[in-house]
mmCIF file of C-alpha atoms in Angstrom:
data_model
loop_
_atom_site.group_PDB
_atom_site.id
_atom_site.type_symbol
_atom_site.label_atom_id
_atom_site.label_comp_id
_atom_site.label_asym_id
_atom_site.label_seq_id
_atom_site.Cartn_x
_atom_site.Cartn_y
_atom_site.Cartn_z
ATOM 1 C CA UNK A 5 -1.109 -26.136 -7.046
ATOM 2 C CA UNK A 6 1.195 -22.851 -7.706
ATOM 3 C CA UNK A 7 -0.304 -20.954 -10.555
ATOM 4 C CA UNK A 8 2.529 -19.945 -12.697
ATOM 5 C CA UNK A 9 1.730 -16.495 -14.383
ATOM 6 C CA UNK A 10 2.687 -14.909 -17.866
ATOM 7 C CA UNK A 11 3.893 -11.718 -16.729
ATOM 8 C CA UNK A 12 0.831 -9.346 -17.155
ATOM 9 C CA UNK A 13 -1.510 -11.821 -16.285
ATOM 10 C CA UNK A 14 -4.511 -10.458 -14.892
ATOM 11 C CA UNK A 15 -2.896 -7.076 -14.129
ATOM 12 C CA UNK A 16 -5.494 -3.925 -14.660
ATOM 13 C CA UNK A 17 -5.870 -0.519 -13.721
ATOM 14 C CA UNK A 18 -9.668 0.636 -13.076
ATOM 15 C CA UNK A 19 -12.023 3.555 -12.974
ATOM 16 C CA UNK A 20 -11.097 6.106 -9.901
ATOM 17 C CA UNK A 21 -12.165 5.047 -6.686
ATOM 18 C CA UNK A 22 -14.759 8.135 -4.817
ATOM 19 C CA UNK A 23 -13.019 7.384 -1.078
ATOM 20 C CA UNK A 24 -17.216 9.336 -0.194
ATOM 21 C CA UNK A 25 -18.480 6.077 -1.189
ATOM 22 C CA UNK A 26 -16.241 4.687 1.876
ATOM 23 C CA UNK A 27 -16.378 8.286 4.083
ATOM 24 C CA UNK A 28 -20.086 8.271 3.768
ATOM 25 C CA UNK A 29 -20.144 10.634 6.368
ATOM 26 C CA UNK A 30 -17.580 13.264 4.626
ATOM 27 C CA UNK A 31 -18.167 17.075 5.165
ATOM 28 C CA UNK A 32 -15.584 19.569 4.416
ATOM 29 C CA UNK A 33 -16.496 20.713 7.988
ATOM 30 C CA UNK A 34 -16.035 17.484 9.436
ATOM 31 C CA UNK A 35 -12.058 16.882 7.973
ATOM 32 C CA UNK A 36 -11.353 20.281 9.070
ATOM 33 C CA UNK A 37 -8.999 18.856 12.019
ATOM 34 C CA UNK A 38 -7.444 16.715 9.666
ATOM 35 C CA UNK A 39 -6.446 19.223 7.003
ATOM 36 C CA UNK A 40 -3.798 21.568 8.824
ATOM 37 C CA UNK A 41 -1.375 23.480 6.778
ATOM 38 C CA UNK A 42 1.552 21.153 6.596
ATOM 39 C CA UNK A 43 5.128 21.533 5.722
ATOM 40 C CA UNK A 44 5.346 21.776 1.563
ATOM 41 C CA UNK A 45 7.648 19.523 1.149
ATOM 42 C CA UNK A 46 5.808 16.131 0.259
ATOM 43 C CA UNK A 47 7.702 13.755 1.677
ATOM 44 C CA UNK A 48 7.471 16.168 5.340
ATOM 45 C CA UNK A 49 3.503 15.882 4.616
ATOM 46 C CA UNK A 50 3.266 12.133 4.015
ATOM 47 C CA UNK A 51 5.668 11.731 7.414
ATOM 48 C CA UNK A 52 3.464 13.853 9.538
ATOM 49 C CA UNK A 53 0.534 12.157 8.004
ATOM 50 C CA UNK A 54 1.470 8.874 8.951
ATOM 51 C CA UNK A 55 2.524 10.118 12.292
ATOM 52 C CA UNK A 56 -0.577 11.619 13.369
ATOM 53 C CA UNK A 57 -2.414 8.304 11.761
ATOM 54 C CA UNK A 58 -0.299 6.317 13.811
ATOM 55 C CA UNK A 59 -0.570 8.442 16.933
ATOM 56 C CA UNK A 60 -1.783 6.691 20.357
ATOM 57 C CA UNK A 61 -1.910 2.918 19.437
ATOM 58 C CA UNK A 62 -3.462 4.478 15.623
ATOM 59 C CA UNK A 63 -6.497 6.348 17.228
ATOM 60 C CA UNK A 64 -5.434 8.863 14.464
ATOM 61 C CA UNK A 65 -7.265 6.329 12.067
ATOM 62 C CA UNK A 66 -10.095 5.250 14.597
ATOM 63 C CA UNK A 67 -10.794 8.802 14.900
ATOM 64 C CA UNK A 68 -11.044 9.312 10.774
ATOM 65 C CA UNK A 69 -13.552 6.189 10.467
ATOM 66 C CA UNK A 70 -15.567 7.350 13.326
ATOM 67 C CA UNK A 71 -15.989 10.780 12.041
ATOM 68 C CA UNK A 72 -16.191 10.065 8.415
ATOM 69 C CA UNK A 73 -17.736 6.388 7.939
ATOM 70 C CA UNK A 74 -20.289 4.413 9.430
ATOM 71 C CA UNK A 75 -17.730 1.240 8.372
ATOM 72 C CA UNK A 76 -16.016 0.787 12.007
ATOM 73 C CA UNK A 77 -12.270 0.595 11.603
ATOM 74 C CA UNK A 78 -10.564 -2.821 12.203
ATOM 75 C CA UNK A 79 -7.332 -2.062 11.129
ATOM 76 C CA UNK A 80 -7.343 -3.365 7.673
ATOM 77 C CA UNK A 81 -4.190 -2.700 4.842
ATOM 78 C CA UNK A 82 -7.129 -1.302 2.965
ATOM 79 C CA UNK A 83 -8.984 0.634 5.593
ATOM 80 C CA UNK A 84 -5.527 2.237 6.313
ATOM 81 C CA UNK A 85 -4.378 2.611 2.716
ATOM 82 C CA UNK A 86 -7.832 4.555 2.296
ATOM 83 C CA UNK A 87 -7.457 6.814 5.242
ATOM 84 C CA UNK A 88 -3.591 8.293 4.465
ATOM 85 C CA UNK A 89 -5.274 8.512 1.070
ATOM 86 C CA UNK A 90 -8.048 10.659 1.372
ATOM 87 C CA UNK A 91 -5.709 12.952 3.867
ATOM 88 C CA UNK A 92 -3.412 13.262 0.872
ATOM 89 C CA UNK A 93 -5.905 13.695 -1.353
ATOM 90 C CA UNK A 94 -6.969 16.646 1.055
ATOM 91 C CA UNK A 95 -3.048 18.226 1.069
ATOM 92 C CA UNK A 96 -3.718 18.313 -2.937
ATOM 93 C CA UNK A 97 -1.623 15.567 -3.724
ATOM 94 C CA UNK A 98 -2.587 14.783 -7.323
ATOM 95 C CA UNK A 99 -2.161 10.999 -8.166
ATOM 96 C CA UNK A 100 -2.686 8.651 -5.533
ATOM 97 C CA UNK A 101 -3.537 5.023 -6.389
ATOM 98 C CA UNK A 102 -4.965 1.688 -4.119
ATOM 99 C CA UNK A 103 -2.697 -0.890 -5.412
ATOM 100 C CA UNK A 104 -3.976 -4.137 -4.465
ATOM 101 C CA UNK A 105 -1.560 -7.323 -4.364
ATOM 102 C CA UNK A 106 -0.970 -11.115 -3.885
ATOM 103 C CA UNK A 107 1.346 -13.174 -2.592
ATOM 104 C CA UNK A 108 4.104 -14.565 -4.770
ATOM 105 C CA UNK A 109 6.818 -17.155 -3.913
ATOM 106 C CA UNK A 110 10.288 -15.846 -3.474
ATOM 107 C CA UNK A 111 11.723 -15.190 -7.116
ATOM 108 C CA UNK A 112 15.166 -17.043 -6.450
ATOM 109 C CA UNK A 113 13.044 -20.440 -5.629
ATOM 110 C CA UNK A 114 10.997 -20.209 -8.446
ATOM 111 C CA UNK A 115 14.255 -19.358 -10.995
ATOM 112 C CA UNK A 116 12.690 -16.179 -10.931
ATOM 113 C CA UNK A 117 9.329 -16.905 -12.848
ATOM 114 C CA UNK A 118 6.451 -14.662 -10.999
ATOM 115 C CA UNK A 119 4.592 -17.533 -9.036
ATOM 116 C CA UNK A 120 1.265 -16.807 -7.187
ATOM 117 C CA UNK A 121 1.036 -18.641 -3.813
ATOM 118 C CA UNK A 122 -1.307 -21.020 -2.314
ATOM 119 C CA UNK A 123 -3.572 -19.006 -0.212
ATOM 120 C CA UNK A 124 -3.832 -19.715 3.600
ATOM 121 C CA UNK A 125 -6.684 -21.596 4.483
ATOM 122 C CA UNK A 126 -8.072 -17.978 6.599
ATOM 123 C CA UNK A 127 -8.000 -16.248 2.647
ATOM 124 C CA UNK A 128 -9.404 -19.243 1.097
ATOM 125 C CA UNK A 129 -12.130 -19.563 2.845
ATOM 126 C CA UNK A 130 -13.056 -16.006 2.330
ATOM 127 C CA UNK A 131 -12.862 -17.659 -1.593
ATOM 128 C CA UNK A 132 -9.675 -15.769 -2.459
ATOM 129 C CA UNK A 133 -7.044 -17.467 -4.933
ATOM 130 C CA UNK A 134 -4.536 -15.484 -3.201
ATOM 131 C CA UNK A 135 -2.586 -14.153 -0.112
ATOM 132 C CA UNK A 136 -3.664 -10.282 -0.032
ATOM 133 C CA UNK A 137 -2.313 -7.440 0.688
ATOM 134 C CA UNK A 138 -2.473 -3.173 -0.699
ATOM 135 C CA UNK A 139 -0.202 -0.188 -0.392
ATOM 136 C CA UNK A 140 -0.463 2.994 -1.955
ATOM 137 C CA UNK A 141 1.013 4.330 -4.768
ATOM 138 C CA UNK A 142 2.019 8.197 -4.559
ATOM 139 C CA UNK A 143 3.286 10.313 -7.417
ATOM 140 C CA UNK A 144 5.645 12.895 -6.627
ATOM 141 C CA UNK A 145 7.659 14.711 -9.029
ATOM 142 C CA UNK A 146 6.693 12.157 -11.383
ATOM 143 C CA UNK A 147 8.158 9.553 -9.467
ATOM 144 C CA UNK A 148 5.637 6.926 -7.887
ATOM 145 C CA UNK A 149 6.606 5.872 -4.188
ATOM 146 C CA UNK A 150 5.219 2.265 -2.773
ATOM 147 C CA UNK A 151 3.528 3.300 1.040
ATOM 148 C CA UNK A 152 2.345 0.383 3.288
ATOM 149 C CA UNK A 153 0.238 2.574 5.825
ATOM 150 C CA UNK A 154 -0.464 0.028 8.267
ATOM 151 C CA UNK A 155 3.099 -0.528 8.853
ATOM 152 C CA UNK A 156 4.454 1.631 11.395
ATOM 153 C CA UNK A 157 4.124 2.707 14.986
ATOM 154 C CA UNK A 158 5.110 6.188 16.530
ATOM 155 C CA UNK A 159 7.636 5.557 19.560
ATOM 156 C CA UNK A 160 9.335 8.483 21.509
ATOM 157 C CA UNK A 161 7.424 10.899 19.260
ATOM 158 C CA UNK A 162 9.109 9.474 16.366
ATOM 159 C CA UNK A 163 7.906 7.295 13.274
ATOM 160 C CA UNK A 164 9.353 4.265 12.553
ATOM 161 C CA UNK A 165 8.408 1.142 10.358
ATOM 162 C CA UNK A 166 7.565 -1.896 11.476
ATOM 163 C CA UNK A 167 9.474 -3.634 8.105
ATOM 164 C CA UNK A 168 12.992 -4.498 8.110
ATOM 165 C CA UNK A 169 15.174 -1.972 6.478
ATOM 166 C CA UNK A 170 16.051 -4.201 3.414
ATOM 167 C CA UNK A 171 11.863 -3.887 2.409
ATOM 168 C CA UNK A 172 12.518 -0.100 1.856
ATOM 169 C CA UNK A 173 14.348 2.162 -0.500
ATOM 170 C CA UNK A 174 17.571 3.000 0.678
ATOM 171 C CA UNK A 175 17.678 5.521 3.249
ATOM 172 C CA UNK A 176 14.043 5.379 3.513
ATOM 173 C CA UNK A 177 12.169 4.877 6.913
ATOM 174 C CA UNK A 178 8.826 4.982 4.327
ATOM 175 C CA UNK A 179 8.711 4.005 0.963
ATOM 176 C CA UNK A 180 8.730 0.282 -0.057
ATOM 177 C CA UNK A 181 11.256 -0.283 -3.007
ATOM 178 C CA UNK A 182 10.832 -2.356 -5.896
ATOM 179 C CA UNK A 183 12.141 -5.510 -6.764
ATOM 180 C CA UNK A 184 13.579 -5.153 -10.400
ATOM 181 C CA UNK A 185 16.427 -7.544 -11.510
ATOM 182 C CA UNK A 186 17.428 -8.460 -14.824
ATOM 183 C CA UNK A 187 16.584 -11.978 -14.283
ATOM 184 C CA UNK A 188 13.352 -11.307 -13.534
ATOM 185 C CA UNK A 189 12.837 -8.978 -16.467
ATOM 186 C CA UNK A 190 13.813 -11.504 -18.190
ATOM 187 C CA UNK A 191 11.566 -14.779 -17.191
ATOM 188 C CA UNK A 192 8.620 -12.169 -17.321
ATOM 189 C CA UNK A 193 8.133 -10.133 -20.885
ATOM 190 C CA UNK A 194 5.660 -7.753 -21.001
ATOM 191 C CA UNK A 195 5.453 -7.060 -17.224
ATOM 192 C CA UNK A 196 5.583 -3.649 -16.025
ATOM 193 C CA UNK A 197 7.761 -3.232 -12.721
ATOM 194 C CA UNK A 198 6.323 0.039 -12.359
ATOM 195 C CA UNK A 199 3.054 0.014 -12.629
ATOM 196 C CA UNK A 200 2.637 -3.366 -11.056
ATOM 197 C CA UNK A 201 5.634 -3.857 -8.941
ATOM 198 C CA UNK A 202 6.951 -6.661 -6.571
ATOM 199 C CA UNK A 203 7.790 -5.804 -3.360
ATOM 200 C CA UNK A 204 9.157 -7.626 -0.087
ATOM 201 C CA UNK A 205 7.574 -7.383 3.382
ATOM 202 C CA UNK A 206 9.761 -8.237 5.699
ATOM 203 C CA UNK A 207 9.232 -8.365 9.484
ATOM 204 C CA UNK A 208 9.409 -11.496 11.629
ATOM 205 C CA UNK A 209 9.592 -13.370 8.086
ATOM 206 C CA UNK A 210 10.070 -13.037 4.490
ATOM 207 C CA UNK A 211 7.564 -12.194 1.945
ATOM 208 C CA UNK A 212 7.223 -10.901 -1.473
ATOM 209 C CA UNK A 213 4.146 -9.510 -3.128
ATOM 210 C CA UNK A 214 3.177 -8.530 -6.443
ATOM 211 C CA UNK A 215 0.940 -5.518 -6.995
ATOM 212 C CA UNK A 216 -1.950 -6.484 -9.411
ATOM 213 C CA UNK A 217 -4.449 -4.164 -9.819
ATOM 214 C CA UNK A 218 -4.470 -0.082 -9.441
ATOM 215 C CA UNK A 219 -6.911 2.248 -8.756
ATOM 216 C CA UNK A 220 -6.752 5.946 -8.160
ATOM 217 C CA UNK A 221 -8.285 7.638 -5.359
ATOM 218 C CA UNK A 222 -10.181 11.067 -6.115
ATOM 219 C CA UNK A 223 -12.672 12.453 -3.302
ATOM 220 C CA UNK A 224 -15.916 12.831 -4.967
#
């Protein structure tokens, strides 16, 4: 059965998150090689982050967890989330937050009251309620962008995402955009589209998630 949700519903922000506790291995000698001098622009770091991440079928990430964690990487939305995270923690970017999510149906079917959806039977067995799924939150300029890391592959020494153009801001090859409408506003007082955003990921098919839960990265 759907669980139909009252707008804040279970949404919480926790304690920081020390990314050590998942690089175990961290050394400021070790991330050397990942903390060039980078453009100052931001949005220039974050790109050449991801690209170097995503570099050789992502052995820029493979490289980080074998270096840094004794976790082996298997390609996870959080392992990935994690490892742009502690990079951009490393560039001195100041608020960066895990932003976990679920599954919801489509707003239109559901006359636009935020519905979580059945889990598949892969996540329910794992005794999840839910359909998962994280990005990362970034604050720049006091604006916070919506990053899926996993989500892109470097072709022709370019980055590109692996979502269709209508998941992202406009004019954005990276940053998710929120869904905000007034109907939804509406059917959903009290919920913060900000701090717990939905979002579509689309690719070979349509999906919207809701981001339930944040947590901020700091290094130690």
């Amino acid at each position: 059965m759907e669980e139909s949700l009252n707008a804040n519903l279970g949404d919480e922000s926790h304690e920081p998150f020390k990314l050590t506790t998942l690089f175990d291995k961290y050394t400021q000698e070790k991330v050397g090689g990942f903390h060039p001098q980078l453009d100052t622009n931001p949005h220039a770091i974050i790109e050449t982050l991801l690209q170097e991440l995503h570099s050789n079928a992502q052995q820029g990430f493979k490289e980080l967890f074998t270096l840094l964690s004794t976790q082996p990487f298997q390609n996870t939305c959080h392992q990935c989330s994690y490892a742009l995270g502690l990079l951009l923690k490393l560039q001195g970017f100041n608020a960066v937050f895990l932003l976990d999510s679920y599954q919801v149906e489509p707003p239109e079917k559901t006359k636009y009251s935020i519905t979580k959806k059945e889990p598949e039977k892969k996540f329910a067995s794992q005794g999840l309620q839910y359909n998962p799924h994280c990005l990362l939150g970034v604050v720049i300029n006091d604006v916070e962008y919506l990053i899926s890391p996993k989500h892109f592959i470097v072709a022709h020494d370019l980055l590109h995402s692996t979502l269709e153009p209508e998941s992202h801001l406009f004019k954005s090859p990276v940053y998710l955009r929120r869904i905000i409408t007034d109907q939804l506003r509406e059917k959903n007082q009290g919920w913060d589209p900000v701090a717990f955003p939905l979002w579509l990921k689309l690719d070979t098919e349509q999906k919207y998630y809701k981001v339930f839960s944040r947590t901020q990265l700091i290094i130690d």
